[in-house]
Coordinates of C-alpha atoms in Angstrom, one line a residue:
M1 CA 0.0 0.0 0.0
A2 CA 1.5 3.3 -1.1
K3 CA 0.6 6.8 -0.2
F4 CA -0.6 9.4 -2.8
L5 CA -0.9 13.1 -2.3
I6 CA -3.7 15.2 -3.7
V7 CA -2.6 18.8 -4.1
E8 CA -5.7 21.0 -4.5
A9 CA -5.9 24.6 -5.5
R10 CA -9.0 25.4 -3.5
F11 CA -11.1 28.1 -5.1
Y12 CA -14.5 26.6 -6.1
D13 CA -15.3 24.5 -3.0
H14 CA -18.1 22.5 -4.4
L15 CA -16.2 21.6 -7.6
N16 CA -13.0 20.7 -5.7
D17 CA -15.0 18.5 -3.4
M18 CA -16.2 16.5 -6.3
L19 CA -12.8 16.3 -7.9
I20 CA -11.2 15.1 -4.6
A21 CA -14.0 12.6 -4.1
G22 CA -13.3 11.1 -7.6
A23 CA -9.5 11.1 -7.1
S24 CA -9.7 9.6 -3.6
A25 CA -12.1 6.9 -4.7
A26 CA -9.8 5.8 -7.5
L27 CA -6.7 5.8 -5.3
K28 CA -8.4 3.9 -2.5
A29 CA -10.0 1.4 -4.9
A30 CA -6.4 0.6 -6.0
G31 CA -5.5 0.0 -2.3
H32 CA -3.6 3.2 -1.6
K33 CA -3.6 5.8 1.2
V34 CA -4.5 9.3 0.4
E35 CA -3.5 12.7 1.8
V36 CA -4.8 16.1 0.7
V37 CA -3.0 19.4 0.9
T38 CA -4.4 22.8 -0.1
V39 CA -2.5 25.6 -2.0
P40 CA -3.8 29.1 -2.9
G41 CA -4.1 28.5 -6.7
A42 CA -3.4 26.3 -9.7
L43 CA 0.0 28.0 -10.2
E44 CA 1.2 26.7 -6.8
V45 CA 0.2 23.1 -7.5
P46 CA 3.4 22.0 -9.3
G47 CA 5.6 23.7 -6.7
A48 CA 3.8 22.0 -3.8
I49 CA 4.2 18.7 -5.5
A50 CA 7.9 19.3 -6.0
L51 CA 8.3 20.2 -2.3
A52 CA 6.3 17.2 -1.1
D53 CA 8.4 14.9 -3.3
E54 CA 11.5 15.9 -1.4
S55 CA 10.1 14.0 1.6
G56 CA 10.1 10.7 -0.2
D57 CA 6.8 9.9 1.5
Y58 CA 4.6 9.7 -1.6
A59 CA 4.4 7.3 -4.5
G60 CA 2.5 9.8 -6.7
Y61 CA 0.5 12.9 -6.9
V62 CA -2.8 14.3 -8.2
G63 CA -3.2 18.0 -9.0
I64 CA -6.7 19.3 -8.5
G65 CA -8.3 22.6 -9.3
V66 CA -10.6 24.6 -11.5
V67 CA -9.7 27.5 -13.7
I68 CA -12.7 29.2 -15.4
R69 CA -12.1 31.6 -18.3
G70 CA -12.6 35.2 -17.3
E71 CA -12.4 38.4 -19.2
T72 CA -8.6 38.8 -19.1
Y73 CA -5.5 36.9 -20.3
H74 CA -4.9 35.5 -16.8
F75 CA -6.8 32.3 -17.7
E76 CA -4.3 31.5 -20.4
I77 CA -1.3 32.0 -18.1
V78 CA -2.8 30.0 -15.3
A79 CA -4.0 27.2 -17.5
G80 CA -0.8 26.9 -19.5
E81 CA 1.7 27.4 -16.7
S82 CA 0.1 25.0 -14.3
A83 CA -0.1 22.3 -17.0
R84 CA 3.5 23.0 -18.0
G85 CA 4.7 22.7 -14.4
I86 CA 2.9 19.4 -14.0
M87 CA 4.3 18.1 -17.3
A88 CA 7.8 19.1 -16.2
L89 CA 7.4 17.1 -13.0
T90 CA 6.2 14.1 -15.0
M91 CA 9.2 14.4 -17.4
D92 CA 11.4 14.4 -14.3
G93 CA 10.0 11.0 -13.4
L94 CA 7.2 11.8 -10.9
A95 CA 3.9 10.0 -11.1
V96 CA 1.5 13.0 -11.5
G97 CA -2.0 13.1 -12.7
N98 CA -3.3 16.5 -13.9
G99 CA -6.8 17.1 -12.6
I100 CA -6.8 20.8 -13.0
L101 CA -9.9 21.7 -15.1
T102 CA -9.6 24.5 -17.5
V103 CA -13.1 25.4 -18.7
E104 CA -15.2 28.2 -20.2
N105 CA -17.8 28.2 -17.5
E106 CA -19.1 26.6 -14.3
E107 CA -21.5 24.3 -16.2
Q108 CA -18.6 22.7 -18.0
A109 CA -16.7 22.3 -14.7
L110 CA -19.7 20.7 -13.0
V111 CA -20.0 18.0 -15.6
R112 CA -16.2 17.3 -15.6
A113 CA -15.8 17.4 -11.8
D114 CA -18.8 15.2 -10.9
P115 CA -17.7 11.6 -10.2
A116 CA -21.1 10.4 -11.6
Q117 CA -20.4 12.1 -14.9
K118 CA -16.9 12.7 -16.5
D119 CA -15.0 12.1 -13.2
K120 CA -11.9 14.0 -14.2
G121 CA -10.6 13.7 -10.6
G122 CA -10.8 10.0 -10.9
E123 CA -9.2 10.1 -14.3
A124 CA -6.3 12.1 -13.0
A125 CA -5.8 9.7 -10.1
K126 CA -5.8 6.8 -12.6
A127 CA -3.2 8.6 -14.7
A128 CA -1.0 8.9 -11.6
L129 CA -1.5 5.2 -10.8
A130 CA -0.5 4.3 -14.4
L131 CA 2.7 6.2 -14.0
H132 CA 3.5 4.7 -10.6

């Protein structure tokens, strides 16, 4: 039994709760322990994973968050840089699943976050498991 860390960028509580539920269920179904840590935003997720990996306590990681397009360029920066950071960690050999949703509106996020619908939290956890 290994331990996995879910790093969540907590902004939309109800959406994050669904993503974490899906990710936790997938990890526990595979027989693993789960811990959750919260960071301020999606840009901090890769850094938190890198810092947590220094402990050697975790077999893998799942990044969770929701970025909804607004009226400024900020969406592109957050979406692109958080994904780039997670990909860099994966290329360095870490087992990381990217469950940070980048969507146009809350309706899209709800469908993707809900474990009974698209279950993107669960999919991200399964990606981490596949890399483990």
